[in-house]
Amino acid sequence: MNKKVHEKLSSRQKSMQDQLGFEHFTTVRHDGFAFQNLVKQQEGVNQQREDTEMQRKLLAKCKPPTANNSQAPSTNSEPKQRKNKAVNGAENDPFLLTLAEYHEQEEIFKFRLGHLKKEEAEIQAELEHLERIRNLHIQKLKRINNEDNSQFKDHPTLNERCIILLGKGGFNEVYKAFDLYEQRYAAVKIHQLHKSWSDKKKENYHKHTCREYRIHKELDHPRIQHKLMSEKEARSIAMQIVNALRYLNEIKSPIIHYDLKPGNTLLVDGTTCGEIKITDFGLSNIMDDDSYGVDGMDLTFQGAGPYWYLPPECSRVGKEPPKISNKVDVRSVGVIVFQCLYGRKSFGHNQSQQDILQENTILKATEVQFPVKPVVSSEAKAFIRCCLAYRKED
C-alpha cells in the first residue's frame, strides 16, 4: 500500500513541478513585458500632463478682462477686433478669446488633467500589483529550490507513519505530510541539529523543541486551533447547503451525498459571508427504484465516509447492511453548523476514525451537548438538535 501511495505521489509531484515551472516561466515573461508596457504608458501620461499644464498656463495669459474692467472692448467691436488680431497673427493677445471661450477651454484642460491623474493612479496600482506577483514568484522559486535540495524531497516515510509531501515552509523543515495511521493530512516540522553546535547548544535546542511540541499537543482552545463563525455566517452556510440538498432530492433520481463535511464545502470568494459550493460526490448514492425501498437503501460501502458527520445507523455492524436514506445528509448539516458555531465536532471531536469505530462513539451519542461558550441562540440549538436526532425517524 505504501509503495502505491509513494508512486502516485511521486507522479503527481513531477506533474505539479513541471506545470509549476511552465506557469512560472510564462508568467515571468508576461510580467516582464507588462512592466515595460506600463512604464511606457506612465511616461506617455506624464508627457501629456506636462503638455496640458503648459497649454493651461498659456491659456491663463489669454484670459480676457471681466465686464467690470474699463479697458474691456465693447461687444460690437469685439468680432472686428478679434478678426484683425487673428489676421495680424497675434494669437496670444489677451483679447483673442471671449470670456465664454476661455472658460470652456479651461474646463477642457481641467477635465483632461483629471483623467490623466486617474489613468496614472491605475497604472501605478497595476505596477504595484505586478510587483507583488513578482515577489511571490521569487518566494516560490526559493521554496522550490529548498525542496529540491532537501533530503526529504523523495517522499520518505517517517517512522513508517507519515509520508512527506510537497509544501515545505520557511522555518526549519516544515512539510505537508500524510498520516498513514490517522488517514489524514498533517503538518510535520523537522528540526535538525547543526554539526558545528556545541553540546550545550544542542541540549538547549532539544529542550526548546520538546517544549514547543508539548504546547501544541496540550492546546485545546477554539480561539487558537479553530476558527469560529458568527451565527449569521453559520446560518447562511446552512441555508445554502440545505438548498443544494433540496435540489439533489428533487431531481428524477435523487442523490445522497454521504460525504458532507467542511472540507467538501468550498468558499467561492474565500470568505464565510459569500457563496459556497458542495463538492466531492465520490461516496454519493443514487436513489433509483431498483435500490431504494421504503426503509431506504443498503449501505454498500460500510466503513467509508467521515464518521463524525454520519448518523448512528452507518456505524451498526451485522449480517445485513444498514439501511440509509437522504437523512444521512441532514445529520451532516447539523454537525457542520455545530462546528461552525463552536469550533469543534459535536461527537468524537478529539478521536480518530478508528477510535470512533472501536469505541462506538456515534452509537452512544444519543443527545448533543452544547458548550457554555460561545453563546448561541435557542433557535440555532433547536435546529442542531433536530438535525442530530438519534433516530432517523425523528
Tab-separated table of C-alpha atoms in Angstrom:
chain	number	residue	atom	x	y	z
A	1	MET	CA	0.000	0.000	0.000
A	2	ASN	CA	2.768	2.413	0.930
A	3	LYS	CA	4.564	1.682	-2.339
A	4	LYS	CA	1.482	2.541	-4.386
A	5	VAL	CA	0.981	5.727	-2.420
A	6	HIS	CA	4.646	6.635	-2.992
A	7	GLU	CA	4.375	6.032	-6.736
A	8	LYS	CA	1.161	8.022	-7.017
A	9	LEU	CA	2.533	10.932	-5.015
A	10	SER	CA	5.816	10.932	-6.941
A	11	SER	CA	3.981	11.034	-10.253
A	12	ARG	CA	1.747	13.814	-9.008
A	13	GLN	CA	4.748	15.735	-7.696
A	14	LYS	CA	6.530	15.593	-11.064
A	15	SER	CA	3.400	16.734	-12.876
A	16	MET	CA	2.919	19.599	-10.445
A	17	GLN	CA	6.567	20.638	-10.686
A	18	ASP	CA	6.500	20.589	-14.497
A	19	GLN	CA	3.300	22.599	-14.571
A	20	LEU	CA	4.572	24.997	-11.921
A	21	GLY	CA	7.814	25.567	-13.795
A	22	PHE	CA	5.997	26.295	-17.071
A	23	GLU	CA	3.483	28.588	-15.408
A	24	HIS	CA	6.270	30.458	-13.638
A	25	PHE	CA	8.251	30.893	-16.848
A	26	THR	CA	5.305	32.173	-18.850
A	27	THR	CA	4.100	34.426	-16.040
A	28	VAL	CA	7.528	35.965	-15.502
A	29	ARG	CA	7.846	36.650	-19.238
A	30	HIS	CA	4.374	38.119	-19.266
A	31	ASP	CA	5.142	40.246	-16.218
A	32	GLY	CA	8.362	41.459	-17.845
A	33	PHE	CA	6.511	42.707	-20.930
A	34	ALA	CA	3.747	44.058	-18.731
A	35	PHE	CA	6.245	46.081	-16.702
A	36	GLN	CA	7.729	47.571	-19.882
A	37	ASN	CA	4.329	48.437	-21.333
A	38	LEU	CA	3.160	50.025	-18.099
A	39	VAL	CA	6.327	52.090	-17.797
A	40	LYS	CA	5.849	53.335	-21.372
A	41	GLN	CA	2.233	54.175	-20.611
A	42	GLN	CA	3.324	56.006	-17.474
A	43	GLU	CA	5.885	58.045	-19.452
A	44	GLY	CA	3.225	58.874	-22.029
A	45	VAL	CA	0.804	60.051	-19.365
A	46	ASN	CA	3.492	62.207	-17.762
A	47	GLN	CA	4.284	63.807	-21.114
A	48	GLN	CA	0.594	64.502	-21.805
A	49	ARG	CA	0.226	66.030	-18.359
A	50	GLU	CA	3.231	68.332	-18.913
A	51	ASP	CA	1.895	69.418	-22.293
A	52	THR	CA	-1.548	70.068	-20.837
A	53	GLU	CA	-0.105	72.065	-17.945
A	54	MET	CA	1.899	74.182	-20.405
A	55	GLN	CA	-1.193	74.831	-22.548
A	56	ARG	CA	-3.130	75.735	-19.442
A	57	LYS	CA	-0.507	78.330	-18.468
A	58	LEU	CA	-0.648	79.826	-21.962
A	59	LEU	CA	-4.420	79.907	-21.691
A	60	ALA	CA	-4.150	81.885	-18.456
A	61	LYS	CA	-2.294	84.617	-20.357
A	62	CYS	CA	-5.184	84.758	-22.813
A	63	LYS	CA	-7.819	85.308	-20.173
A	64	PRO	CA	-9.949	88.260	-21.284
A	65	PRO	CA	-10.776	91.055	-18.852
A	66	THR	CA	-14.049	90.900	-16.967
A	67	ALA	CA	-17.034	93.120	-17.737
A	68	ASN	CA	-16.125	95.413	-14.848
A	69	ASN	CA	-12.783	96.222	-16.426
A	70	SER	CA	-12.956	99.633	-18.099
A	71	GLN	CA	-10.468	98.514	-20.715
A	72	ALA	CA	-12.714	95.678	-21.886
A	73	PRO	CA	-13.692	96.045	-25.543
A	74	SER	CA	-17.308	96.640	-26.429
A	75	THR	CA	-19.447	93.812	-27.730
A	76	ASN	CA	-19.896	95.478	-31.094
A	77	SER	CA	-16.211	95.990	-31.723
A	78	GLU	CA	-15.101	92.543	-30.489
A	79	PRO	CA	-15.642	90.468	-33.659
A	80	LYS	CA	-13.829	93.063	-35.770
A	81	GLN	CA	-11.034	93.333	-33.215
A	82	ARG	CA	-10.692	89.530	-32.968
A	83	LYS	CA	-10.590	89.334	-36.735
A	84	ASN	CA	-7.912	91.973	-37.010
A	85	LYS	CA	-5.785	90.372	-34.312
A	86	ALA	CA	-6.101	86.997	-35.966
A	87	VAL	CA	-5.146	88.471	-39.304
A	88	ASN	CA	-2.136	90.164	-37.779
A	89	GLY	CA	-1.061	86.862	-36.199
A	90	ALA	CA	-1.425	87.933	-32.564
A	91	GLU	CA	-2.696	84.547	-31.367
A	92	ASN	CA	-1.580	85.129	-27.750
A	93	ASP	CA	-3.171	88.507	-27.456
A	94	PRO	CA	-5.338	88.743	-24.284
A	95	PHE	CA	-8.327	89.899	-26.329
A	96	LEU	CA	-8.240	86.994	-28.780
A	97	LEU	CA	-10.706	84.812	-26.746
A	98	THR	CA	-14.071	85.686	-25.340
A	99	LEU	CA	-14.706	85.011	-21.678
A	100	ALA	CA	-17.024	82.094	-22.544
A	101	GLU	CA	-14.410	80.563	-24.840
A	102	TYR	CA	-11.787	80.931	-22.140
A	103	HIS	CA	-13.874	79.138	-19.506
A	104	GLU	CA	-14.760	76.409	-21.981
A	105	GLN	CA	-11.108	75.756	-22.811
A	106	GLU	CA	-10.137	75.909	-19.137
A	107	GLU	CA	-12.776	73.307	-18.324
A	108	ILE	CA	-11.392	71.040	-21.051
A	109	PHE	CA	-7.898	71.270	-19.594
A	110	LYS	CA	-9.167	70.539	-16.081
A	111	PHE	CA	-11.082	67.509	-17.307
A	112	ARG	CA	-8.054	66.256	-19.253
A	113	LEU	CA	-5.759	66.646	-16.218
A	114	GLY	CA	-8.254	64.829	-14.009
A	115	HIS	CA	-8.461	61.965	-16.494
A	116	LEU	CA	-4.673	61.753	-16.719
A	117	LYS	CA	-4.422	61.696	-12.915
A	118	LYS	CA	-6.894	58.813	-12.773
A	119	GLU	CA	-5.051	56.948	-15.527
A	120	GLU	CA	-1.735	57.464	-13.731
A	121	ALA	CA	-3.222	56.067	-10.498
A	122	GLU	CA	-4.477	52.978	-12.350
A	123	ILE	CA	-1.064	52.398	-13.922
A	124	GLN	CA	0.641	52.788	-10.537
A	125	ALA	CA	-1.792	50.319	-8.949
A	126	GLU	CA	-1.102	47.806	-11.723
A	127	LEU	CA	2.649	48.248	-11.273
A	128	GLU	CA	2.309	47.570	-7.546
A	129	HIS	CA	0.178	44.505	-8.316
A	130	LEU	CA	2.805	43.145	-10.707
A	131	GLU	CA	5.486	43.852	-8.118
A	132	ARG	CA	3.606	41.738	-5.560
A	133	ILE	CA	3.239	38.931	-8.102
A	134	ARG	CA	6.951	39.072	-8.877
A	135	ASN	CA	7.827	38.892	-5.184
A	136	LEU	CA	5.548	35.881	-4.753
A	137	HIS	CA	7.269	34.142	-7.659
A	138	ILE	CA	10.653	34.856	-6.147
A	139	GLN	CA	9.495	33.325	-2.861
A	140	LYS	CA	8.108	30.336	-4.735
A	141	LEU	CA	11.413	29.845	-6.554
A	142	LYS	CA	13.290	29.931	-3.250
A	143	ARG	CA	10.895	27.393	-1.743
A	144	ILE	CA	11.211	25.069	-4.745
A	145	ASN	CA	14.995	25.366	-4.594
A	146	ASN	CA	14.945	24.488	-0.885
A	147	GLU	CA	12.729	21.475	-1.590
A	148	ASP	CA	14.988	20.284	-4.410
A	149	ASN	CA	17.992	20.436	-2.097
A	150	SER	CA	16.234	18.818	0.858
A	151	GLN	CA	16.963	15.255	1.906
A	152	PHE	CA	13.196	14.685	2.183
A	153	LYS	CA	12.365	15.569	-1.426
A	154	ASP	CA	11.659	11.950	-2.478
A	155	HIS	CA	8.645	11.453	-0.174
A	156	PRO	CA	10.260	9.307	2.543
A	157	THR	CA	8.127	7.659	5.206
A	158	LEU	CA	8.951	8.828	8.718
A	159	ASN	CA	8.695	6.098	11.370
A	160	GLU	CA	6.556	4.068	8.969
A	161	ARG	CA	3.767	6.549	9.595
A	162	CYS	CA	3.967	9.867	7.729
A	163	ILE	CA	4.654	10.361	4.033
A	164	ILE	CA	6.354	13.687	3.369
A	165	LEU	CA	4.714	15.705	0.583
A	166	LEU	CA	5.469	18.973	-1.161
A	167	GLY	CA	4.767	22.040	0.915
A	168	LYS	CA	7.912	22.968	2.799
A	169	GLY	CA	7.632	26.048	4.976
A	170	GLY	CA	10.162	28.790	5.563
A	171	PHE	CA	11.332	27.822	9.056
A	172	ASN	CA	13.301	24.682	9.765
A	173	GLU	CA	11.816	21.865	7.696
A	174	VAL	CA	8.011	22.156	7.783
A	175	TYR	CA	6.240	19.822	5.379
A	176	LYS	CA	2.775	18.801	4.474
A	177	ALA	CA	2.518	15.074	5.244
A	178	PHE	CA	0.005	12.257	5.061
A	179	ASP	CA	-0.506	10.261	8.251
A	180	LEU	CA	-0.932	6.581	7.353
A	181	TYR	CA	-2.305	5.807	10.833
A	182	GLU	CA	-4.919	8.538	11.056
A	183	GLN	CA	-5.538	8.624	7.288
A	184	ARG	CA	-5.375	12.397	7.201
A	185	TYR	CA	-3.041	15.218	6.233
A	186	ALA	CA	-0.823	16.733	8.878
A	187	ALA	CA	1.972	19.262	9.286
A	188	VAL	CA	5.398	17.796	10.123
A	189	LYS	CA	8.090	20.075	11.476
A	190	ILE	CA	11.577	18.602	11.214
A	191	HIS	CA	14.335	20.050	13.374
A	192	GLN	CA	17.969	19.431	12.509
A	193	LEU	CA	20.936	19.967	14.802
A	194	HIS	CA	23.883	21.715	13.163
A	195	LYS	CA	27.175	19.855	13.323
A	196	SER	CA	29.080	22.935	14.447
A	197	TRP	CA	26.862	23.467	17.500
A	198	SER	CA	28.236	22.773	20.946
A	199	ASP	CA	26.710	20.030	23.099
A	200	LYS	CA	25.181	22.684	25.347
A	201	LYS	CA	23.500	24.423	22.444
A	202	LYS	CA	22.185	21.126	21.088
A	203	GLU	CA	20.770	20.280	24.504
A	204	ASN	CA	19.037	23.644	24.815
A	205	TYR	CA	17.640	23.378	21.313
A	206	HIS	CA	16.292	19.924	22.083
A	207	LYS	CA	14.556	21.235	25.223
A	208	HIS	CA	13.066	24.106	23.259
A	209	THR	CA	11.738	21.752	20.577
A	210	CYS	CA	10.192	19.394	23.119
A	211	ARG	CA	8.527	22.310	24.874
A	212	GLU	CA	7.057	23.516	21.592
A	213	TYR	CA	5.722	20.004	20.943
A	214	ARG	CA	4.090	19.797	24.383
A	215	ILE	CA	2.478	23.215	23.925
A	216	HIS	CA	0.913	22.247	20.612
A	217	LYS	CA	-0.211	18.902	21.963
A	218	GLU	CA	-1.870	20.312	25.085
A	219	LEU	CA	-3.582	23.302	23.476
A	220	ASP	CA	-7.314	22.837	23.027
A	221	HIS	CA	-8.930	26.239	22.774
A	222	PRO	CA	-11.325	27.290	19.997
A	223	ARG	CA	-9.602	30.656	19.530
A	224	ILE	CA	-6.213	29.005	18.908
A	225	GLN	CA	-6.865	25.894	16.902
A	226	HIS	CA	-10.201	26.520	15.273
A	227	LYS	CA	-11.937	29.468	13.659
A	228	LEU	CA	-15.377	30.281	14.987
A	229	MET	CA	-18.092	31.793	12.862
A	230	SER	CA	-20.873	34.099	13.812
A	231	GLU	CA	-24.380	32.680	13.941
A	232	LYS	CA	-25.261	34.773	10.916
A	233	GLU	CA	-22.434	33.235	8.886
A	234	ALA	CA	-23.326	29.707	10.022
A	235	ARG	CA	-26.970	30.279	9.107
A	236	SER	CA	-26.014	31.463	5.628
A	237	ILE	CA	-23.867	28.371	5.047
A	238	ALA	CA	-26.603	26.062	6.376
A	239	MET	CA	-29.218	27.669	4.120
A	240	GLN	CA	-27.054	27.169	1.037
A	241	ILE	CA	-26.238	23.548	1.886
A	242	VAL	CA	-29.895	22.744	2.532
A	243	ASN	CA	-30.842	24.432	-0.725
A	244	ALA	CA	-28.358	22.206	-2.561
A	245	LEU	CA	-29.680	19.113	-0.776
A	246	ARG	CA	-33.236	20.022	-1.727
A	247	TYR	CA	-32.139	20.120	-5.362
A	248	LEU	CA	-30.412	16.725	-5.018
A	249	ASN	CA	-33.636	15.266	-3.687
A	250	GLU	CA	-35.958	16.839	-6.256
A	251	ILE	CA	-34.214	15.555	-9.381
A	252	LYS	CA	-35.522	12.448	-11.129
A	253	SER	CA	-33.065	10.065	-9.450
A	254	PRO	CA	-32.375	11.666	-6.043
A	255	ILE	CA	-28.859	11.611	-4.654
A	256	ILE	CA	-27.471	11.025	-1.164
A	257	HIS	CA	-24.193	12.925	-0.880
A	258	TYR	CA	-22.951	10.889	2.117
A	259	ASP	CA	-19.717	12.883	2.467
A	260	LEU	CA	-20.833	16.317	3.605
A	261	LYS	CA	-18.211	17.999	5.789
A	262	PRO	CA	-16.399	21.355	5.968
A	263	GLY	CA	-13.632	20.066	3.711
A	264	ASN	CA	-16.156	19.453	0.935
A	265	THR	CA	-17.858	22.825	1.376
A	266	LEU	CA	-15.883	25.370	-0.623
A	267	LEU	CA	-15.993	29.124	-0.052
A	268	VAL	CA	-16.305	30.675	-3.510
A	269	ASP	CA	-14.686	34.020	-2.682
A	270	GLY	CA	-12.636	32.800	0.267
A	271	THR	CA	-14.908	34.225	2.947
A	272	THR	CA	-17.687	32.739	5.062
A	273	CYS	CA	-20.103	35.524	4.122
A	274	GLY	CA	-20.225	34.679	0.414
A	275	GLU	CA	-21.437	31.808	-1.739
A	276	ILE	CA	-20.454	28.188	-1.159
A	277	LYS	CA	-20.163	25.130	-3.381
A	278	ILE	CA	-20.638	21.487	-2.383
A	279	THR	CA	-18.024	19.181	-3.890
A	280	ASP	CA	-16.781	15.564	-3.881
A	281	PHE	CA	-19.518	13.141	-4.838
A	282	GLY	CA	-17.198	10.136	-4.672
A	283	LEU	CA	-19.270	8.385	-1.988
A	284	SER	CA	-22.669	9.507	-3.241
A	285	ASN	CA	-25.603	7.135	-3.773
A	286	ILE	CA	-28.306	7.335	-6.439
A	287	MET	CA	-31.752	6.551	-5.042
A	288	ASP	CA	-33.238	4.795	-8.056
A	289	ASP	CA	-36.233	2.476	-7.995
A	290	ASP	CA	-34.092	-0.654	-8.077
A	291	SER	CA	-32.039	0.123	-4.980
A	292	TYR	CA	-34.247	2.362	-2.859
A	293	GLY	CA	-37.140	0.906	-0.877
A	294	VAL	CA	-39.489	2.019	1.877
A	295	ASP	CA	-36.756	1.715	4.558
A	296	GLY	CA	-34.071	3.256	2.389
A	297	MET	CA	-31.191	1.613	0.554
A	298	ASP	CA	-28.368	-0.713	1.595
A	299	LEU	CA	-25.138	0.899	2.744
A	300	THR	CA	-22.830	-0.848	0.291
A	301	PHE	CA	-19.563	0.742	1.450
A	302	GLN	CA	-19.510	0.302	5.205
A	303	GLY	CA	-16.522	1.886	6.890
A	304	ALA	CA	-16.214	4.699	4.369
A	305	GLY	CA	-17.045	8.328	4.925
A	306	PRO	CA	-16.364	10.746	7.793
A	307	TYR	CA	-17.718	9.082	10.953
A	308	TRP	CA	-18.060	12.401	12.809
A	309	TYR	CA	-20.668	13.570	10.285
A	310	LEU	CA	-22.618	10.316	9.818
A	311	PRO	CA	-25.656	9.075	11.782
A	312	PRO	CA	-25.637	6.038	14.131
A	313	GLU	CA	-27.132	3.655	11.562
A	314	CYS	CA	-23.977	3.970	9.459
A	315	SER	CA	-21.896	2.593	12.350
A	316	ARG	CA	-24.018	-0.506	13.001
A	317	VAL	CA	-22.413	-3.799	12.058
A	318	GLY	CA	-24.357	-7.001	11.424
A	319	LYS	CA	-25.206	-9.704	8.952
A	320	GLU	CA	-27.343	-7.355	6.914
A	321	PRO	CA	-26.013	-3.962	5.809
A	322	PRO	CA	-27.774	-0.993	7.428
A	323	LYS	CA	-30.370	0.998	5.527
A	324	ILE	CA	-29.645	4.636	4.772
A	325	SER	CA	-31.655	7.489	3.311
A	326	ASN	CA	-31.226	11.144	2.451
A	327	LYS	CA	-31.459	11.849	6.201
A	328	VAL	CA	-27.759	10.953	6.338
A	329	ASP	CA	-27.040	14.359	4.820
A	330	VAL	CA	-29.381	16.074	7.307
A	331	ARG	CA	-27.247	14.699	10.125
A	332	SER	CA	-24.124	16.047	8.403
A	333	VAL	CA	-25.649	19.522	8.178
A	334	GLY	CA	-26.217	19.530	11.934
A	335	VAL	CA	-22.598	18.617	12.666
A	336	ILE	CA	-21.306	21.247	10.229
A	337	VAL	CA	-23.403	24.001	11.835
A	338	PHE	CA	-22.305	22.851	15.311
A	339	GLN	CA	-18.673	23.006	14.208
A	340	CYS	CA	-19.124	26.454	12.651
A	341	LEU	CA	-20.515	27.844	15.899
A	342	TYR	CA	-18.351	26.055	18.470
A	343	GLY	CA	-15.145	25.263	16.584
A	344	ARG	CA	-15.371	21.543	17.354
A	345	LYS	CA	-17.266	18.496	16.150
A	346	SER	CA	-20.429	17.570	18.022
A	347	PHE	CA	-19.275	13.987	18.725
A	348	GLY	CA	-15.815	12.376	18.839
A	349	HIS	CA	-14.016	15.676	18.357
A	350	ASN	CA	-10.571	14.535	19.502
A	351	GLN	CA	-10.964	10.949	18.343
A	352	SER	CA	-9.618	9.289	15.228
A	353	GLN	CA	-11.822	7.383	12.801
A	354	GLN	CA	-10.530	4.113	14.218
A	355	ASP	CA	-11.228	5.118	17.833
A	356	ILE	CA	-14.762	6.235	16.959
A	357	LEU	CA	-15.474	2.850	15.383
A	358	GLN	CA	-13.885	0.769	18.157
A	359	GLU	CA	-15.485	2.723	20.995
A	360	ASN	CA	-18.898	3.041	19.322
A	361	THR	CA	-18.783	6.797	19.889
A	362	ILE	CA	-21.540	7.660	17.441
A	363	LEU	CA	-23.735	4.756	18.555
A	364	LYS	CA	-23.538	6.044	22.130
A	365	ALA	CA	-24.159	9.677	21.174
A	366	THR	CA	-27.869	9.799	21.940
A	367	GLU	CA	-28.022	13.510	22.736
A	368	VAL	CA	-25.924	16.505	21.733
A	369	GLN	CA	-24.285	18.585	24.474
A	370	PHE	CA	-23.741	22.293	23.841
A	371	PRO	CA	-20.733	24.145	25.291
A	372	VAL	CA	-21.464	27.099	27.553
A	373	LYS	CA	-19.496	29.460	25.338
A	374	PRO	CA	-19.865	30.973	22.865
A	375	VAL	CA	-23.464	31.980	23.495
A	376	VAL	CA	-25.754	30.628	20.790
A	377	SER	CA	-29.454	31.341	20.307
A	378	SER	CA	-32.065	28.787	21.328
A	379	GLU	CA	-33.277	28.672	17.707
A	380	ALA	CA	-29.844	27.578	16.474
A	381	LYS	CA	-29.634	24.899	19.164
A	382	ALA	CA	-33.112	23.653	18.275
A	383	PHE	CA	-32.113	23.402	14.618
A	384	ILE	CA	-28.974	21.417	15.514
A	385	ARG	CA	-30.949	19.088	17.806
A	386	CYS	CA	-33.379	18.330	15.003
A	387	CYS	CA	-30.564	17.539	12.591
A	388	LEU	CA	-28.752	15.376	15.160
A	389	ALA	CA	-31.794	13.391	16.280
A	390	TYR	CA	-30.594	9.908	17.244
A	391	ARG	CA	-33.423	8.046	15.491
A	392	LYS	CA	-33.600	8.713	11.773
A	393	GLU	CA	-37.393	8.518	12.037
A	394	ASP	CA	-37.231	11.714	14.124
